[in-house]
Short mmCIF file of C-alpha atoms and ligand atoms in Angstrom, two decimals:
data_model
loop_
_atom_site.label_atom_id
_atom_site.label_comp_id
_atom_site.label_asym_id
_atom_site.label_seq_id
_atom_site.Cartn_x
_atom_site.Cartn_y
_atom_site.Cartn_z
CA MET T 1 -189.42 155.69 27.09
CA GLN T 2 -189.46 158.77 24.94
CA SER T 3 -189.79 158.78 21.22
CA THR T 4 -192.04 160.72 18.89
CA ASN T 5 -192.10 158.82 15.66
CA VAL T 6 -192.67 161.68 13.25
CA PRO T 7 -191.90 160.15 9.85
CA MET T 8 -188.75 161.62 8.39
CA SER T 9 -187.78 162.18 4.82
CA ILE T 10 -184.57 160.45 3.81
CA GLY T 11 -184.25 163.16 1.21
CA GLU T 12 -184.21 165.84 3.88
CA SER T 13 -180.48 166.31 3.56
CA ASN T 14 -180.82 166.72 -0.20
CA ASN T 15 -182.02 170.25 0.49
CA THR T 16 -178.58 171.12 1.76
CA ASN T 17 -175.46 172.01 -0.17
CA HIS T 18 -173.24 169.30 1.14
CA CYS T 19 -170.46 167.57 -0.74
CA THR T 20 -171.31 164.03 -1.82
CA ARG T 21 -169.24 160.87 -2.03
CA GLN T 22 -169.41 161.17 -5.81
CA GLN T 23 -168.18 164.75 -5.80
CA LEU T 24 -165.23 163.81 -3.61
CA GLN T 25 -164.48 160.89 -5.93
CA GLU T 26 -164.54 163.24 -8.93
CA LEU T 27 -162.35 165.78 -7.19
CA LEU T 28 -159.84 163.08 -6.32
CA GLN T 29 -160.00 161.64 -9.80
CA ASN T 30 -159.41 165.04 -11.39
CA SER T 31 -156.66 166.11 -9.02
CA PHE T 32 -154.86 162.87 -8.19
CA GLY T 33 -156.26 160.26 -10.57
CA ASP T 34 -152.70 159.64 -11.74
CA LEU T 35 -151.44 158.84 -8.21
CA PRO T 36 -152.05 155.76 -6.06
CA MET T 37 -153.66 156.64 -2.73
CA LEU T 38 -152.16 155.10 0.44
CA LEU T 39 -154.11 155.61 3.67
CA VAL T 40 -152.09 154.78 6.80
CA SER T 41 -153.21 154.29 10.41
CA ASN T 42 -152.41 152.12 13.37
CA ARG T 43 -155.97 150.81 13.73
CA GLU T 44 -157.20 148.64 10.88
CA PRO T 45 -160.73 149.15 9.57
CA TRP T 46 -161.53 145.41 9.51
CA ILE T 47 -160.33 142.85 12.05
CA HIS T 48 -160.54 139.13 11.30
CA SER T 49 -161.01 136.80 14.29
CA HIS T 50 -161.47 133.08 14.81
CA CYS T 51 -164.92 132.14 16.15
CA ASP T 52 -165.71 129.19 18.41
CA ASN T 53 -167.45 127.37 15.55
CA GLY T 54 -164.23 127.36 13.50
CA TRP T 55 -165.34 130.15 11.19
CA ILE T 56 -163.57 133.46 10.74
CA GLU T 57 -165.52 136.66 11.23
CA ALA T 58 -164.67 140.22 10.19
CA ASN T 59 -165.52 143.11 12.50
CA ARG T 60 -165.16 146.86 12.44
CA PRO T 61 -163.44 148.20 15.57
CA ALA T 62 -165.00 150.87 17.81
CA SER T 63 -162.95 153.75 16.51
CA GLY T 64 -163.90 157.26 15.53
CA LEU T 65 -161.01 157.25 13.10
CA VAL T 66 -162.34 154.18 11.30
CA THR T 67 -165.93 155.49 11.20
CA ALA T 68 -164.71 158.71 9.65
CA LEU T 69 -162.10 157.33 7.28
CA GLU T 70 -163.86 154.30 5.85
CA PRO T 71 -166.25 156.23 3.58
CA PHE T 72 -163.22 158.21 2.43
CA ALA T 73 -161.29 154.99 1.69
CA GLU T 74 -164.28 153.55 -0.15
CA ALA T 75 -164.63 156.70 -2.20
CA THR T 76 -160.96 156.70 -3.17
CA GLY T 77 -160.54 152.95 -3.54
CA GLY T 78 -156.83 152.89 -2.72
CA THR T 79 -154.82 150.87 -0.21
CA TRP T 80 -155.19 151.25 3.57
CA ILE T 81 -152.05 150.24 5.48
CA ALA T 82 -152.59 149.35 9.17
CA HIS T 83 -151.50 147.09 11.98
CA GLY T 84 -153.00 143.61 11.57
CA SER T 85 -154.33 143.05 15.09
CA GLY T 86 -156.87 140.23 14.66
CA ASN T 87 -156.04 136.64 15.56
CA ALA T 88 -157.21 135.48 12.12
CA ASP T 89 -155.70 138.37 10.16
CA ARG T 90 -152.83 136.28 8.83
CA CYS T 91 -155.22 133.63 7.53
CA THR T 92 -157.10 136.07 5.33
CA VAL T 93 -154.30 137.95 3.51
CA ASP T 94 -152.69 137.22 0.16
CA GLU T 95 -148.95 136.84 -0.46
CA LYS T 96 -148.62 140.64 -0.21
CA ASP T 97 -150.21 140.64 3.26
CA ALA T 98 -153.30 142.32 1.80
CA VAL T 99 -157.02 141.60 1.71
CA ASN T 100 -159.84 143.38 -0.11
CA VAL T 101 -162.51 144.92 2.13
CA PRO T 102 -165.30 145.49 3.19
CA PRO T 103 -165.74 141.71 3.13
CA ASP T 104 -169.25 141.69 1.66
CA MET T 105 -168.54 144.29 -1.04
CA PRO T 106 -164.81 144.99 -1.43
CA GLN T 107 -164.01 148.57 -2.36
CA TYR T 108 -160.41 149.04 -1.27
CA ARG T 109 -157.34 147.03 -0.29
CA LEU T 110 -156.18 146.56 3.31
CA ARG T 111 -152.43 145.93 3.63
CA ARG T 112 -151.49 144.66 7.06
CA VAL T 113 -148.33 145.46 9.03
CA TRP T 114 -147.32 142.76 11.51
CA LEU T 115 -146.09 143.73 14.97
CA SER T 116 -144.92 141.52 17.81
CA LYS T 117 -146.73 141.47 21.17
CA ALA T 118 -143.82 143.34 22.76
CA GLU T 119 -143.89 146.01 20.04
CA VAL T 120 -147.62 146.52 20.46
CA GLU T 121 -147.09 146.85 24.20
CA ASP T 122 -144.38 149.53 23.95
CA TYR T 123 -145.32 151.41 20.78
CA TYR T 124 -149.14 151.30 21.11
CA SER T 125 -150.07 150.77 24.78
CA ASN T 126 -147.13 152.55 26.37
CA LEU T 127 -145.72 155.34 24.21
CA SER T 128 -148.87 156.14 22.21
CA ASN T 129 -151.57 155.56 24.81
CA ARG T 130 -149.88 156.09 28.16
CA GLY T 131 -147.57 158.82 26.82
CA LEU T 132 -148.95 160.82 23.91
CA TRP T 133 -152.66 160.23 24.65
CA PRO T 134 -152.64 161.83 28.14
CA LEU T 135 -150.09 164.42 26.96
CA CYS T 136 -152.50 165.62 24.25
CA HIS T 137 -155.70 165.44 26.32
CA VAL T 138 -156.17 167.63 29.36
CA ALA T 139 -157.65 164.92 31.57
CA PHE T 140 -155.14 165.18 34.42
CA VAL T 141 -153.75 161.69 34.03
CA ALA T 142 -149.97 161.86 34.18
CA PRO T 143 -148.29 160.71 30.96
CA LEU T 144 -145.70 157.95 31.07
CA PHE T 145 -142.50 158.63 29.12
CA GLU T 146 -139.84 155.94 29.05
CA HIS T 147 -136.87 155.94 26.75
CA HIS T 148 -137.30 152.28 25.79
CA HIS T 149 -140.93 152.89 24.73
CA TRP T 150 -139.81 155.77 22.54
CA GLN T 151 -137.17 153.55 20.92
CA VAL T 152 -139.76 150.90 20.07
CA TYR T 153 -142.12 153.63 18.80
CA ARG T 154 -139.35 154.80 16.44
CA GLU T 155 -138.74 151.25 15.22
CA VAL T 156 -142.43 150.63 14.55
CA ASN T 157 -142.73 153.95 12.71
CA GLN T 158 -139.74 152.86 10.60
CA ARG T 159 -141.56 149.56 9.86
CA PHE T 160 -144.70 151.36 8.71
CA ALA T 161 -142.56 153.64 6.52
CA GLU T 162 -140.89 150.63 4.91
CA VAL T 163 -144.25 149.07 4.04
CA ILE T 164 -145.44 152.37 2.53
CA LEU T 165 -142.24 152.65 0.48
CA GLU T 166 -142.69 149.10 -0.74
CA GLU T 167 -146.28 149.84 -1.76
CA ALA T 168 -145.25 153.03 -3.57
CA ALA T 169 -142.42 151.13 -5.32
CA GLY T 170 -140.29 154.24 -5.90
CA LYS T 171 -143.07 156.02 -7.79
CA PRO T 172 -145.09 159.09 -6.82
CA ALA T 173 -148.08 158.43 -4.56
CA LEU T 174 -150.38 160.29 -2.24
CA VAL T 175 -149.83 159.09 1.34
CA PHE T 176 -152.46 160.03 3.93
CA ILE T 177 -151.24 159.21 7.46
CA GLN T 178 -153.49 159.22 10.54
CA ASP T 179 -152.90 160.23 14.10
CA TYR T 180 -150.38 160.22 16.91
CA HIS T 181 -149.13 156.65 16.57
CA LEU T 182 -147.21 157.46 13.40
CA SER T 183 -145.63 160.87 13.89
CA LEU T 184 -142.18 159.93 12.57
CA VAL T 185 -143.29 158.24 9.34
CA SER T 186 -143.44 161.20 6.94
CA ARG T 187 -139.87 162.28 7.73
CA ILE T 188 -138.57 158.80 6.88
CA LEU T 189 -140.62 158.77 3.66
CA ARG T 190 -139.38 162.19 2.58
CA GLU T 191 -135.77 161.14 2.88
CA ALA T 192 -136.34 157.87 0.98
CA ASN T 193 -138.72 158.96 -1.78
CA PRO T 194 -139.18 162.73 -2.25
CA ASN T 195 -141.77 162.07 -4.97
CA LEU T 196 -144.35 161.13 -2.38
CA ILE T 197 -146.92 163.69 -1.30
CA THR T 198 -147.45 163.15 2.41
CA VAL T 199 -150.40 164.40 4.42
CA GLN T 200 -151.07 163.68 8.09
CA PHE T 201 -154.21 164.26 10.09
CA TRP T 202 -153.86 164.55 13.88
CA HIS T 203 -157.19 163.34 15.31
CA VAL T 204 -156.55 164.24 18.94
CA PRO T 205 -155.90 167.71 20.41
CA TRP T 206 -152.42 169.19 20.13
CA PRO T 207 -151.34 170.54 23.55
CA ASN T 208 -149.97 173.98 24.27
CA ARG T 209 -146.22 174.50 24.37
CA GLU T 210 -145.89 174.40 28.16
CA VAL T 211 -147.51 170.97 28.30
CA LEU T 212 -145.73 169.69 25.20
CA ARG T 213 -142.32 170.57 26.67
CA THR T 214 -142.82 167.91 29.34
CA PHE T 215 -142.42 165.27 26.61
CA PRO T 216 -138.66 164.56 26.50
CA TYR T 217 -138.77 163.91 22.73
CA ALA T 218 -140.95 166.90 21.78
CA ASP T 219 -138.38 168.21 19.28
CA GLU T 220 -138.11 164.85 17.52
CA LEU T 221 -141.90 164.59 17.43
CA ILE T 222 -142.26 168.00 15.78
CA HIS T 223 -139.35 167.34 13.45
CA GLY T 224 -140.99 164.05 12.42
CA LEU T 225 -144.30 165.73 11.64
CA LEU T 226 -142.57 168.42 9.62
CA GLY T 227 -141.74 165.72 7.09
CA ASN T 228 -145.34 166.14 5.87
CA ASP T 229 -146.37 168.41 3.03
CA LEU T 230 -149.67 169.05 4.76
CA LEU T 231 -150.48 168.61 8.43
CA GLY T 232 -154.10 168.82 9.57
CA PHE T 233 -155.67 169.36 12.99
CA GLN T 234 -159.25 169.33 14.20
CA SER T 235 -159.33 173.01 15.14
CA LYS T 236 -157.56 176.29 14.57
CA SER T 237 -156.36 176.43 18.16
CA HIS T 238 -154.63 173.03 17.87
CA ALA T 239 -153.04 174.11 14.57
CA HIS T 240 -151.81 177.29 16.27
CA ASN T 241 -150.45 175.32 19.21
CA PHE T 242 -148.45 173.29 16.71
CA LEU T 243 -147.16 176.37 14.86
CA ASP T 244 -146.15 177.91 18.17
CA ALA T 245 -144.31 174.72 19.18
CA ALA T 246 -142.51 174.56 15.82
CA ASP T 247 -141.54 178.20 16.25
CA ARG T 248 -140.12 177.82 19.75
CA LEU T 249 -138.98 174.24 20.18
CA VAL T 250 -137.18 173.40 16.91
CA GLU T 251 -135.15 175.27 14.32
CA ALA T 252 -137.66 176.19 11.68
CA ARG T 253 -139.13 179.28 10.03
CA VAL T 254 -142.78 179.69 10.91
CA ASP T 255 -145.12 181.89 8.91
CA LEU T 256 -148.14 182.36 11.15
CA GLU T 257 -150.12 184.23 8.56
CA GLN T 258 -149.66 181.66 5.80
CA GLU T 259 -149.84 178.86 8.39
CA GLN T 260 -146.73 177.12 7.18
CA VAL T 261 -143.38 175.98 8.49
CA SER T 262 -140.12 175.78 6.50
CA GLN T 263 -137.24 173.62 7.53
CA ASN T 264 -134.18 172.78 5.43
CA GLY T 265 -135.88 173.85 2.22
CA HIS T 266 -139.05 171.84 2.86
CA ARG T 267 -142.38 173.48 3.58
CA THR T 268 -145.26 172.07 5.64
CA LEU T 269 -148.67 173.63 5.30
CA VAL T 270 -150.59 173.49 8.61
CA GLY T 271 -154.39 173.65 8.56
CA SER T 272 -157.55 172.87 10.48
CA TYR T 273 -160.19 170.48 9.14
CA PRO T 274 -162.93 169.45 11.59
CA ILE T 275 -163.62 165.79 10.86
CA SER T 276 -167.14 164.46 10.40
CA ILE T 277 -169.26 161.47 9.38
CA ASP T 278 -171.30 160.32 6.39
CA PHE T 279 -174.51 162.10 7.39
CA ASP T 280 -176.69 160.52 4.69
CA TYR T 281 -175.64 157.03 5.71
CA TRP T 282 -176.40 157.54 9.41
CA ASN T 283 -179.62 159.28 8.55
CA GLU T 284 -180.76 156.39 6.38
CA VAL T 285 -179.78 153.82 8.99
CA GLY T 286 -181.70 155.86 11.58
CA ALA T 287 -184.83 155.63 9.43
CA SER T 288 -184.46 151.96 8.51
CA ASP T 289 -186.82 149.09 9.39
CA GLU T 290 -183.93 147.27 11.09
CA VAL T 291 -183.51 150.17 13.50
CA ASP T 292 -187.25 150.23 14.09
CA LEU T 293 -187.16 146.58 15.06
CA SER T 294 -184.10 147.03 17.23
CA MET T 295 -185.81 149.94 19.04
CA LYS T 296 -188.61 147.56 20.00
CA GLN T 297 -186.07 145.01 21.21
CA TRP T 298 -184.32 147.65 23.33
CA ILE T 299 -187.63 148.68 24.87
CA SER T 300 -188.19 145.16 26.07
CA GLU T 301 -184.54 144.54 27.04
CA LEU T 302 -184.41 147.75 29.09
CA ASN T 303 -187.94 147.36 30.42
CA LEU T 304 -188.76 150.87 29.27
CA GLU T 305 -192.20 152.26 29.97
CA THR T 306 -193.89 154.80 27.72
CA ASP T 307 -193.69 157.68 30.21
CA GLN T 308 -190.02 157.17 31.01
CA LEU T 309 -187.39 159.72 30.01
CA LEU T 310 -184.30 158.14 28.55
CA ILE T 311 -180.77 159.56 28.71
CA VAL T 312 -178.25 157.78 26.52
CA GLY T 313 -174.45 157.74 26.80
CA MET T 314 -172.34 155.79 24.32
CA GLU T 315 -168.57 155.67 23.95
CA ARG T 316 -165.30 153.82 24.36
CA LEU T 317 -164.44 153.28 28.01
CA ASP T 318 -161.82 156.01 28.38
CA TYR T 319 -160.86 158.44 31.14
CA THR T 320 -161.07 161.36 28.69
CA LYS T 321 -164.83 160.85 28.31
CA GLY T 322 -165.83 162.28 31.70
CA LEU T 323 -167.78 159.16 32.70
CA MET T 324 -167.36 159.52 36.46
CA GLN T 325 -168.46 163.17 36.30
CA ARG T 326 -171.52 162.06 34.31
CA LEU T 327 -172.49 159.46 36.90
CA HIS T 328 -172.11 161.99 39.73
CA ALA T 329 -174.28 164.40 37.73
CA ILE T 330 -177.04 161.78 37.40
CA ASP T 331 -176.97 161.34 41.15
CA ARG T 332 -177.22 165.13 41.54
CA LEU T 333 -180.02 165.32 38.94
CA LEU T 334 -182.18 163.01 41.05
CA GLN T 335 -181.59 165.24 44.07
CA LEU T 336 -182.40 168.36 42.07
CA ASP T 337 -185.61 166.98 40.65
CA PRO T 338 -187.17 164.24 42.78
CA SER T 339 -190.07 164.01 40.31
CA LEU T 340 -187.66 162.13 38.03
CA LYS T 341 -187.55 159.25 40.48
CA GLY T 342 -188.99 156.25 38.66
CA ARG T 343 -189.26 158.23 35.40
CA LEU T 344 -185.60 158.68 34.56
CA GLN T 345 -183.72 155.91 32.82
CA VAL T 346 -180.06 156.28 31.96
CA VAL T 347 -178.48 153.76 29.62
CA GLN T 348 -174.72 153.94 29.44
CA LEU T 349 -173.27 151.79 26.66
CA LEU T 350 -169.51 151.37 26.83
CA VAL T 351 -167.14 149.55 24.54
CA SER T 352 -164.19 148.39 26.56
CA SER T 353 -160.90 149.53 25.07
CA ARG T 354 -157.17 149.48 25.79
CA GLY T 355 -157.88 146.91 28.49
CA THR T 356 -154.19 146.04 28.96
CA ILE T 357 -153.55 149.53 30.36
CA SER T 358 -153.99 149.77 34.13
CA GLU T 359 -155.61 153.25 34.08
CA TYR T 360 -158.40 151.79 31.90
CA ARG T 361 -158.92 148.73 34.10
CA ILE T 362 -159.09 150.88 37.23
CA LEU T 363 -161.55 153.25 35.58
CA ARG T 364 -163.81 150.34 34.67
CA GLN T 365 -163.90 149.19 38.30
CA GLU T 366 -164.62 152.75 39.46
CA ILE T 367 -167.47 153.16 37.00
CA GLU T 368 -169.02 149.84 38.00
CA ALA T 369 -168.71 150.66 41.72
CA LEU T 370 -170.18 154.15 41.40
CA THR T 371 -173.07 152.89 39.28
CA ARG T 372 -173.85 150.27 41.93
CA GLN T 373 -173.69 152.89 44.65
CA ILE T 374 -176.02 155.33 42.84
CA ASN T 375 -178.45 152.57 41.91
CA ARG T 376 -178.55 151.38 45.54
CA ARG T 377 -179.19 154.89 46.79
CA TRP T 378 -182.16 155.51 44.47
CA ALA T 379 -183.57 152.00 43.94
CA ASP T 380 -187.31 151.82 44.23
CA GLY T 381 -189.13 148.54 43.68
CA GLY T 382 -187.74 147.16 40.42
CA TRP T 383 -186.55 150.59 39.23
CA ARG T 384 -182.87 151.58 39.09
CA PRO T 385 -181.82 154.85 37.44
CA ILE T 386 -178.75 153.54 35.58
CA GLN T 387 -178.32 150.55 33.30
CA LEU T 388 -174.64 150.10 32.57
CA LYS T 389 -173.82 147.94 29.56
CA ILE T 390 -170.18 147.28 28.81
CA GLU T 391 -170.56 145.39 25.58
CA ASP T 392 -170.04 145.67 21.86
CA ARG T 393 -173.37 146.17 20.08
CA SER T 394 -174.07 146.25 16.37
CA LEU T 395 -174.36 149.53 14.52
CA ILE T 396 -178.12 148.96 14.16
CA ASP T 397 -178.49 148.52 17.92
CA ARG T 398 -176.40 151.60 18.65
CA VAL T 399 -178.39 153.76 16.26
CA ALA T 400 -181.64 152.36 17.69
CA LEU T 401 -180.56 153.34 21.20
CA LEU T 402 -179.63 156.82 20.00
CA ARG T 403 -183.07 157.07 18.39
CA LEU T 404 -184.81 156.11 21.63
CA GLY T 405 -183.13 158.71 23.84
CA ARG T 406 -184.83 161.91 24.81
CA CYS T 407 -181.32 163.12 25.40
CA CYS T 408 -177.76 162.05 24.56
CA VAL T 409 -174.94 163.14 26.88
CA VAL T 410 -171.35 163.62 25.72
CA SER T 411 -169.34 164.85 28.69
CA SER T 412 -165.73 164.43 27.47
CA LEU T 413 -163.15 166.24 29.56
CA HIS T 414 -161.28 166.86 26.32
CA ASP T 415 -161.87 165.47 22.84
CA GLY T 416 -160.36 166.33 19.45
CA MET T 417 -163.81 166.13 17.84
CA ASN T 418 -166.19 163.49 19.31
CA LEU T 419 -168.07 161.83 16.52
CA VAL T 420 -170.70 160.21 18.77
CA ALA T 421 -172.27 163.67 19.07
CA LYS T 422 -172.49 163.88 15.27
CA GLU T 423 -173.70 160.29 14.96
CA PHE T 424 -176.51 161.03 17.41
CA VAL T 425 -177.62 164.05 15.40
CA ALA T 426 -177.42 162.24 12.04
CA SER T 427 -179.29 159.18 13.39
CA ARG T 428 -182.20 161.33 14.58
CA SER T 429 -184.13 161.00 11.35
CA ASP T 430 -187.24 161.72 13.46
CA GLY T 431 -185.92 165.26 14.11
CA ASP T 432 -186.32 164.96 17.88
CA GLY T 433 -183.88 164.60 20.79
CA THR T 434 -181.55 166.88 22.74
CA LEU T 435 -177.79 166.84 23.03
CA VAL T 436 -175.87 167.78 26.17
CA LEU T 437 -172.34 168.37 24.94
CA SER T 438 -169.06 169.17 26.65
CA ARG T 439 -167.56 172.52 25.68
CA PHE T 440 -164.20 170.79 25.52
CA THR T 441 -164.97 168.73 22.42
CA GLY T 442 -164.24 169.82 18.86
CA SER T 443 -167.91 169.14 18.05
CA ALA T 444 -169.00 171.89 20.44
CA GLN T 445 -167.57 174.47 18.04
CA GLU T 446 -169.99 173.29 15.36
CA LEU T 447 -173.06 171.89 17.16
CA THR T 448 -174.35 175.11 18.62
CA GLY T 449 -177.86 173.68 18.92
CA ALA T 450 -176.60 171.48 21.76
CA LEU T 451 -176.71 172.45 25.42
CA LEU T 452 -173.03 173.18 25.97
CA VAL T 453 -171.64 172.41 29.38
CA ASN T 454 -168.45 172.30 31.45
CA PRO T 455 -168.29 168.59 32.38
CA TYR T 456 -166.10 169.30 35.41
CA SER T 457 -169.07 171.05 37.02
CA VAL T 458 -171.35 168.28 38.29
CA GLU T 459 -173.93 170.95 39.12
CA ALA T 460 -173.93 172.42 35.59
CA LEU T 461 -174.05 168.97 34.03
CA ALA T 462 -177.01 167.94 36.19
CA GLN T 463 -178.87 171.18 35.39
CA SER T 464 -178.24 170.77 31.66
CA MET T 465 -179.54 167.21 31.74
CA GLN T 466 -182.64 168.40 33.57
CA ARG T 467 -183.19 171.15 31.01
CA ALA T 468 -182.63 168.70 28.14
CA LEU T 469 -185.17 166.25 29.56
CA LEU T 470 -187.84 168.84 30.17
CA MET T 471 -187.30 170.97 27.06
CA PRO T 472 -190.51 171.62 25.08
CA GLU T 473 -190.79 169.60 21.88
CA ARG T 474 -190.78 172.74 19.69
CA GLU T 475 -187.42 173.86 21.04
CA ARG T 476 -186.00 170.33 20.83
CA ARG T 477 -186.92 170.10 17.17
CA MET T 478 -185.63 173.56 16.36
CA ARG T 479 -182.24 172.80 17.89
CA MET T 480 -182.08 169.38 16.24
CA THR T 481 -182.92 170.81 12.81
CA GLN T 482 -180.09 173.29 13.16
CA MET T 483 -177.60 170.59 14.22
CA ARG T 484 -178.68 168.19 11.47
CA LYS T 485 -178.15 170.87 8.85
CA GLN T 486 -174.69 171.53 10.25
CA VAL T 487 -173.63 167.85 10.16
CA ALA T 488 -175.24 167.32 6.74
CA ASP T 489 -173.37 170.31 5.27
CA GLN T 490 -170.04 169.61 6.96
CA ASN T 491 -169.96 165.88 6.29
CA ILE T 492 -166.98 163.56 5.88
CA TYR T 493 -166.81 164.22 2.13
CA GLN T 494 -166.64 167.95 2.78
CA TRP T 495 -163.77 167.26 5.20
CA GLY T 496 -162.06 165.15 2.53
CA SER T 497 -162.57 167.71 -0.19
CA SER T 498 -161.12 170.60 1.91
CA ILE T 499 -158.03 168.49 2.51
CA VAL T 500 -157.82 167.46 -1.14
CA SER T 501 -158.07 171.10 -2.27
CA ASP T 502 -155.16 172.02 -0.01
CA ILE T 503 -153.13 169.03 -1.21
CA GLN T 504 -153.67 170.32 -4.72
CA ARG T 505 -152.07 173.61 -3.71
CA VAL T 506 -149.14 171.71 -2.25
CA ARG T 507 -148.74 169.67 -5.42
CA GLN T 508 -148.81 172.73 -7.66
CA ARG T 509 -146.22 174.43 -5.47
CA LYS T 510 -143.98 171.36 -5.55
CA ALA T 511 -144.29 171.10 -9.32
CA LEU T 512 -143.40 174.78 -9.65
CA LYS T 513 -140.40 174.32 -7.40
CA SER T 514 -139.08 171.38 -9.39
CA ASP T 515 -139.60 173.33 -12.66
CA VAL T 516 -137.59 176.22 -11.23
CA SER T 517 -134.81 173.94 -10.02
CA THR T 518 -134.65 172.26 -13.46
CA LEU T 519 -134.34 175.70 -15.03
CA THR T 520 -131.59 176.69 -12.64
CA VAL T 521 -129.68 173.49 -13.43
O1 LIG I 1 -157.99 159.75 17.47
C1 LIG I 1 -158.05 159.01 18.59
C2 LIG I 1 -158.43 157.61 18.27
O2 LIG I 1 -157.43 157.01 17.51
C3 LIG I 1 -159.75 157.63 17.55
O3 LIG I 1 -159.60 157.72 16.22
C4 LIG I 1 -160.41 156.41 17.98
O4 LIG I 1 -161.75 156.60 18.20
C5 LIG I 1 -159.79 156.07 19.27
O5 LIG I 1 -158.64 156.85 19.41
C6 LIG I 1 -159.60 154.59 19.31
O6 LIG I 1 -158.40 154.24 19.72
P1 LIG I 1 -157.75 152.83 19.52
O7 LIG I 1 -157.41 152.72 18.07
O8 LIG I 1 -156.58 152.90 20.42
O9 LIG I 1 -158.75 151.81 19.93
#
């Protein structure tokens, strides 16, 4: 087990110039205080489920989107509209299908949209996650495009739009839509209530034109997204891919310099806003007594010895995360450096997700089989190199595990951002730890203190892990300090405030336009 418990200062991040929750709140109040805020996503931030003892419990799902957006929702205190997916969700809502959350200290309203099992299957599992998900990620899993799935996707997008329109009640509102499940919503809203300001953030990569063209409904997808006033991507290259697609695949006027697209008199501003987390929160959790206690529990649960070197991996079970490549690299690492035999301990924590999709079920079996195979090959006495845990653990336990690791590995084959990398850095209130990070994540553009690696190269991945494990403490701390400053400065409130500033521009432009048209009339 590796951990140097140098006491941290919670106030460390106060030395930085980052935007705070309060500043974002003030900015929102000053710019849009007169408008209701409607956040929209497929995934709901709180899921209510029946327990065996007859009680109902509320849980937060394992979702980067939820982690990132919840502080934003709390800061703005509006309404979050999302699919009600829990088996006790209907028991907890009021007559408007809404419930105030978080349950222990409500700060915003969650309005649930009900979908049938068949709709979830075709709109969420099929079109969104077997079609758009592999289309957007270069992970070499062929996307599935079926006309019926697209029809159901359209219908569900229409349903979400109707709920939003009902919430806005014909008045102006600021609507902030999330992700690839809801690409047709803003167009429907625009036609029904032009007073709405619509913003959409695309959390996953946007593919290049050649790849996008394989999607039979690419033009409708782009057209749908052009209903937004502002469209945000994680990186400049994804924003440019979108502008290029709008230029070549639909009839629209694209201004590459101003990063905007005009279609039938409506303009969409296209920008890049790398998403982040609430650094101060993760930092404080990392330094808490609860985490301290949980670290001790992990040490006994994992049977960690003081001289062991711990590598931690933590994510949703997904083929985009490069999990098989990571396992092969661990095998290779033990060949490269036999002195690690008995000393290396890899803990891979996975949250199972999208389990109804066959590609995910197959991947789970492959991961389990390969782990068994590697463990058999290297087993020595009671020691096995890999402990695979496919289970949902509390936030405290996850942070504690991140705190224990000498090294955290994020080997995604492609990832819009990857917030686990940022969570690791923010949790390391002790200032120690190394990060091996795939070049193909959005985070790699910011976390330059990490050891950046091509996850397709098992050799390079193994060598980077070796370097991360054996790196002198001085270098580890220097790199970590740099990464922590980066995440503290570019936190979720900074992300929110960049978007809000651009929405302000959009609003001013719209107001100007309506003044001019009134004059002309
Ligand atoms: O952006 C992709 C994303 O929606 C993330 O926000 C989230 O971490 C992940 O996929 C979870 O997906 P799902 O909502 O399908 O569980």
